[in-house]
Amino acid sequence: MTNYVIWTLLIPLLAGIIMLFIPQRVILQRTISIIASIILLINTVLLVFQIQTEGIQKMELGGWAPPFGIILVGDMLSGLLVLTTALVIIPILIYSFSSIGVEREKKYYYSIFFFLVTGVLGAFLTGDLFNMFVFFEVFLLSSYVLIVHGSTQKQLRESFKYVLINILSSALFVIGVAYLYAVIGTLNMAHLGERIASLTEPAPILTVIALMFLIIFGLKGAIFPLYFWLPASYTAPPTAIGALFGALLTKVGIYAIFRTYSIIFVHDPAYTHTVLGVLAALTMIFGVIGAVAHKDVTKILVYNVIVAVGFVLFGVSTMTEAGYQGAIYYVIHDMIIKAALFLLIGALVTVGGTKYLKQMGGIIKYHPALGWLFLVAVFALVGIPPLSGFIGKVLLIQGGTTVGDYWIVFLMMVASLLVLYSMIRIFLQGFYGKSVLSSKEEHGTTKGLLFPISLLIALSVLLGIGAEFLYPFVQTATEVLLQPELYINAVLKE
Amino acid sequence: MEILMSVIAGILFMVGTYLILSKNMIRIVLGTNFISHGAHILILTMAGLKTGAPPLLGLEATNYTDPLPQALILTAIVISFGVTAFFLVLGYRTYKVTGTDNTDGLRGPDSYD
């Protein structure tokens, strides 16, 4: 029996290492990276079907049984996120080919790209808290390199802040792990969950540690008081890198909250999950304020990343079946559509030569395909019925009303409306409006950029239409979240 | 002993936080160093400082100190070492390009639009 779990990590790692040896051979690097990502995609599809038919997959590294060794666990939630990651990186790679520039490509761009992917996939698949810290560092270090790659003045300025924030949150992660080890005496997630579930008396210290982990993962995932670093950091690097960050990095923080708050910290949900719900609501509010206020198209988009984080966290905080399902649907949809929108906005800025809404207009006259793709992407982002954002939001609303959080549900709907307003403003002013540039004055071409964008949009449309096909997988993922015993037994008892 | 170590870790965090809040880049880098020292000391302390032999099976003792936190610290040290090296070079490059090591000078027109 093939173990797809370990290959999911080995393929991008090997691809990254191989490309370290051939920095000058750009064409060869492109070929290797596209082949590796397609093999990775096939591997993850097989992994998802294997989990669906045979249950939770695990890989004991070195043959040491948990909780003594490190274990990689592929349950359906990790499986779906790993698959989405593999899907999203292919269009981003194709977009990089024509937009990133040979100078950057010769400076180990693709190697670092694949190391980042390795870190993200590892964080999704690990079953050990300290190992999760290590994988976080793997993708954070790669993201430090990518954010400053090319070292323009703006990138240097923003990366200093980005690196500082992440060093602090990594130090907090180490401290959190130390506290948890002192209280519980283990670092394996299933073992932690088992020991915390078997506590007979309330343990307030665990609530403190739970909130500390919320702060740590909130810094990575940009939730309300901790999102301040994100808007400037994600707009500094080139488009393809921004798309990679917007699609993957915050989602790892969300996944970590998902995991810890459904398996480990379930001892006092009345307090911890209420805090999560309130922070999710505030994240939505401050996200849309930023999205509506800005006149810079890239800034509007990054504030929408923050709004989406709020939506997903709200689903986690409800602890209901519908809420979890909604959150899973929404996080998958959001990874795809945010990558698409980052690439679309990148193409818009390339053509228009400016990121200020006031200075652009009438792009659709010479680039009809780009314009209509953007409109479809905006509708998908907001959740107009046949497209992908719809199912997730409906389930989130259903989950919210089940537990009676009517005010957050109301906020969510208002936030959706304002997200639509903020994005449609780009369409009306930037694409539609009066023409500012004639076709000769444009600052770049969309050659080679439209194909990856249409791949992502097609994926999003398929996700919306094929929701019924995806449903059994989401249901399997939700079962594990609702009954953490399933996860714990699969890891420890078999 | 654990209390003393906790107080020392607390002082390290305090110094680190103070340094990070200053405006000079090199002081910020030093601040992150203090914080990671504090975190490493904290792991060691949190696992208990009970007396026992070093975790080497050649020393035939009745009890050994906990080997797990030592492995964790070793990992955390090399990671923070790598990150610090990167951070120092990044600070140097930023100084060369922007011509200032004051974080106030890192505000560009882009941050305010």
mmCIF file of C-alpha atoms in Angstrom, chain A residues 96-239:
data_model
loop_
_atom_site.group_PDB
_atom_site.id
_atom_site.type_symbol
_atom_site.label_atom_id
_atom_site.label_comp_id
_atom_site.label_asym_id
_atom_site.label_seq_id
_atom_site.Cartn_x
_atom_site.Cartn_y
_atom_site.Cartn_z
ATOM 1 C CA SER A 96 5.008 33.317 -12.303
ATOM 2 C CA PHE A 97 6.489 32.078 -15.599
ATOM 3 C CA SER A 98 5.367 35.169 -17.457
ATOM 4 C CA SER A 99 5.369 37.744 -14.694
ATOM 5 C CA ILE A 100 8.153 37.180 -12.169
ATOM 6 C CA GLY A 101 11.127 38.012 -14.419
ATOM 7 C CA VAL A 102 14.258 36.030 -15.257
ATOM 8 C CA GLU A 103 16.405 37.884 -12.705
ATOM 9 C CA ARG A 104 14.265 36.672 -9.842
ATOM 10 C CA GLU A 105 13.914 33.192 -11.327
ATOM 11 C CA LYS A 106 17.686 32.786 -11.347
ATOM 12 C CA LYS A 107 17.832 33.632 -7.659
ATOM 13 C CA TYR A 108 16.274 30.371 -6.447
ATOM 14 C CA TYR A 109 12.665 31.571 -6.777
ATOM 15 C CA TYR A 110 11.202 28.139 -7.571
ATOM 16 C CA SER A 111 13.213 26.364 -4.865
ATOM 17 C CA ILE A 112 11.935 28.716 -2.189
ATOM 18 C CA PHE A 113 8.435 28.439 -3.663
ATOM 19 C CA PHE A 114 8.480 24.684 -3.169
ATOM 20 C CA PHE A 115 9.979 24.918 0.318
ATOM 21 C CA LEU A 116 7.086 27.188 1.251
ATOM 22 C CA VAL A 117 4.638 24.639 -0.146
ATOM 23 C CA THR A 118 6.394 21.880 1.834
ATOM 24 C CA GLY A 119 5.983 23.875 5.044
ATOM 25 C CA VAL A 120 2.308 24.553 4.407
ATOM 26 C CA LEU A 121 1.528 20.927 3.536
ATOM 27 C CA GLY A 122 3.506 19.733 6.566
ATOM 28 C CA ALA A 123 1.567 22.030 8.871
ATOM 29 C CA PHE A 124 -1.682 20.593 7.471
ATOM 30 C CA LEU A 125 -0.599 16.978 7.911
ATOM 31 C CA THR A 126 1.315 16.879 11.178
ATOM 32 C CA GLY A 127 -0.086 15.262 14.296
ATOM 33 C CA ASP A 128 2.387 16.736 16.750
ATOM 34 C CA LEU A 129 2.350 20.246 18.151
ATOM 35 C CA PHE A 130 6.095 20.871 18.163
ATOM 36 C CA ASN A 131 6.390 19.399 14.695
ATOM 37 C CA MET A 132 3.727 21.879 13.663
ATOM 38 C CA PHE A 133 5.955 24.663 15.024
ATOM 39 C CA VAL A 134 8.827 23.362 12.910
ATOM 40 C CA PHE A 135 6.693 23.264 9.746
ATOM 41 C CA PHE A 136 5.454 26.772 10.563
ATOM 42 C CA GLU A 137 9.085 27.876 10.633
ATOM 43 C CA VAL A 138 9.758 26.103 7.320
ATOM 44 C CA PHE A 139 7.086 28.077 5.507
ATOM 45 C CA LEU A 140 7.739 31.293 7.449
ATOM 46 C CA LEU A 141 11.435 31.301 6.568
ATOM 47 C CA SER A 142 10.548 30.686 2.919
ATOM 48 C CA SER A 143 7.983 33.478 3.087
ATOM 49 C CA TYR A 144 10.619 35.859 4.545
ATOM 50 C CA VAL A 145 12.811 35.133 1.550
ATOM 51 C CA LEU A 146 9.967 35.461 -0.954
ATOM 52 C CA ILE A 147 8.612 38.698 0.502
ATOM 53 C CA VAL A 148 12.014 40.396 0.148
ATOM 54 C CA HIS A 149 12.980 38.585 -3.069
ATOM 55 C CA GLY A 150 14.288 41.178 -5.526
ATOM 56 C CA SER A 151 14.850 43.640 -2.656
ATOM 57 C CA THR A 152 13.121 46.754 -3.915
ATOM 58 C CA GLN A 153 12.908 49.557 -1.380
ATOM 59 C CA LYS A 154 9.270 48.884 -0.582
ATOM 60 C CA GLN A 155 9.836 45.152 -0.101
ATOM 61 C CA LEU A 156 12.749 45.783 2.275
ATOM 62 C CA ARG A 157 10.696 48.211 4.327
ATOM 63 C CA GLU A 158 7.700 45.941 4.717
ATOM 64 C CA SER A 159 9.631 42.710 5.168
ATOM 65 C CA PHE A 160 11.452 44.087 8.227
ATOM 66 C CA LYS A 161 8.097 44.489 9.974
ATOM 67 C CA TYR A 162 6.765 41.164 8.687
ATOM 68 C CA VAL A 163 9.822 39.261 9.916
ATOM 69 C CA LEU A 164 9.681 40.949 13.326
ATOM 70 C CA ILE A 165 6.003 40.087 13.854
ATOM 71 C CA ASN A 166 6.543 36.483 12.878
ATOM 72 C CA ILE A 167 9.627 36.056 15.059
ATOM 73 C CA LEU A 168 7.557 37.243 17.998
ATOM 74 C CA SER A 169 4.688 34.897 17.229
ATOM 75 C CA SER A 170 7.131 31.998 16.823
ATOM 76 C CA ALA A 171 8.629 32.779 20.237
ATOM 77 C CA LEU A 172 5.103 32.787 21.665
ATOM 78 C CA PHE A 173 4.452 29.424 19.991
ATOM 79 C CA VAL A 174 7.516 27.959 21.742
ATOM 80 C CA ILE A 175 6.318 29.406 25.047
ATOM 81 C CA GLY A 176 2.820 27.994 24.489
ATOM 82 C CA VAL A 177 4.266 24.558 23.736
ATOM 83 C CA ALA A 178 6.360 24.788 26.935
ATOM 84 C CA TYR A 179 3.284 25.598 29.051
ATOM 85 C CA LEU A 180 1.248 22.824 27.495
ATOM 86 C CA TYR A 181 4.073 20.324 28.050
ATOM 87 C CA ALA A 182 4.329 21.393 31.692
ATOM 88 C CA VAL A 183 0.597 20.984 32.314
ATOM 89 C CA ILE A 184 -0.227 17.901 30.224
ATOM 90 C CA GLY A 185 3.149 16.242 29.686
ATOM 91 C CA THR A 186 2.789 15.347 26.006
ATOM 92 C CA LEU A 187 2.952 17.098 22.639
ATOM 93 C CA ASN A 188 1.104 14.644 20.407
ATOM 94 C CA MET A 189 -2.222 16.258 19.475
ATOM 95 C CA ALA A 190 -4.303 13.117 19.834
ATOM 96 C CA HIS A 191 -2.677 12.295 23.163
ATOM 97 C CA LEU A 192 -3.237 15.888 24.347
ATOM 98 C CA GLY A 193 -6.878 15.629 23.328
ATOM 99 C CA GLU A 194 -7.285 12.328 25.148
ATOM 100 C CA ARG A 195 -5.703 13.566 28.372
ATOM 101 C CA ILE A 196 -7.664 16.841 28.374
ATOM 102 C CA ALA A 197 -10.918 15.015 27.669
ATOM 103 C CA SER A 198 -10.289 12.711 30.635
ATOM 104 C CA LEU A 199 -9.878 15.599 33.106
ATOM 105 C CA THR A 200 -12.480 15.340 35.837
ATOM 106 C CA GLU A 201 -12.214 18.814 37.340
ATOM 107 C CA PRO A 202 -12.101 22.195 35.547
ATOM 108 C CA ALA A 203 -8.602 23.400 34.698
ATOM 109 C CA PRO A 204 -8.541 27.197 34.230
ATOM 110 C CA ILE A 205 -4.860 27.064 33.222
ATOM 111 C CA LEU A 206 -5.889 25.190 30.078
ATOM 112 C CA THR A 207 -8.258 28.011 29.161
ATOM 113 C CA VAL A 208 -5.357 30.441 29.522
ATOM 114 C CA ILE A 209 -3.200 28.261 27.262
ATOM 115 C CA ALA A 210 -6.083 27.946 24.775
ATOM 116 C CA LEU A 211 -6.304 31.741 24.522
ATOM 117 C CA MET A 212 -2.548 31.948 24.167
ATOM 118 C CA PHE A 213 -2.715 29.605 21.189
ATOM 119 C CA LEU A 214 -5.510 31.766 19.799
ATOM 120 C CA ILE A 215 -3.126 34.739 19.949
ATOM 121 C CA ILE A 216 -0.308 32.753 18.301
ATOM 122 C CA PHE A 217 -2.423 31.394 15.447
ATOM 123 C CA GLY A 218 -4.312 34.677 15.241
ATOM 124 C CA LEU A 219 -1.030 36.448 14.468
ATOM 125 C CA LYS A 220 -0.454 34.020 11.592
ATOM 126 C CA GLY A 221 -4.057 34.038 10.456
ATOM 127 C CA ALA A 222 -4.755 37.777 10.853
ATOM 128 C CA ILE A 223 -7.744 37.886 13.221
ATOM 129 C CA PHE A 224 -9.026 41.134 14.657
ATOM 130 C CA PRO A 225 -6.540 42.834 16.956
ATOM 131 C CA LEU A 226 -3.614 41.012 15.336
ATOM 132 C CA TYR A 227 -4.123 41.719 11.616
ATOM 133 C CA PHE A 228 -2.279 45.078 11.493
ATOM 134 C CA TRP A 229 0.825 43.679 9.754
ATOM 135 C CA LEU A 230 -1.020 42.041 6.883
ATOM 136 C CA PRO A 231 -2.179 44.825 4.497
ATOM 137 C CA ALA A 232 1.267 46.340 3.926
ATOM 138 C CA SER A 233 3.134 43.005 3.853
ATOM 139 C CA TYR A 234 0.938 41.312 1.268
ATOM 140 C CA THR A 235 0.995 44.233 -1.153
ATOM 141 C CA ALA A 236 4.790 44.663 -1.104
ATOM 142 C CA PRO A 237 5.993 41.582 -3.075
ATOM 143 C CA PRO A 238 5.194 40.872 -6.766
ATOM 144 C CA THR A 239 1.713 39.607 -7.663
#
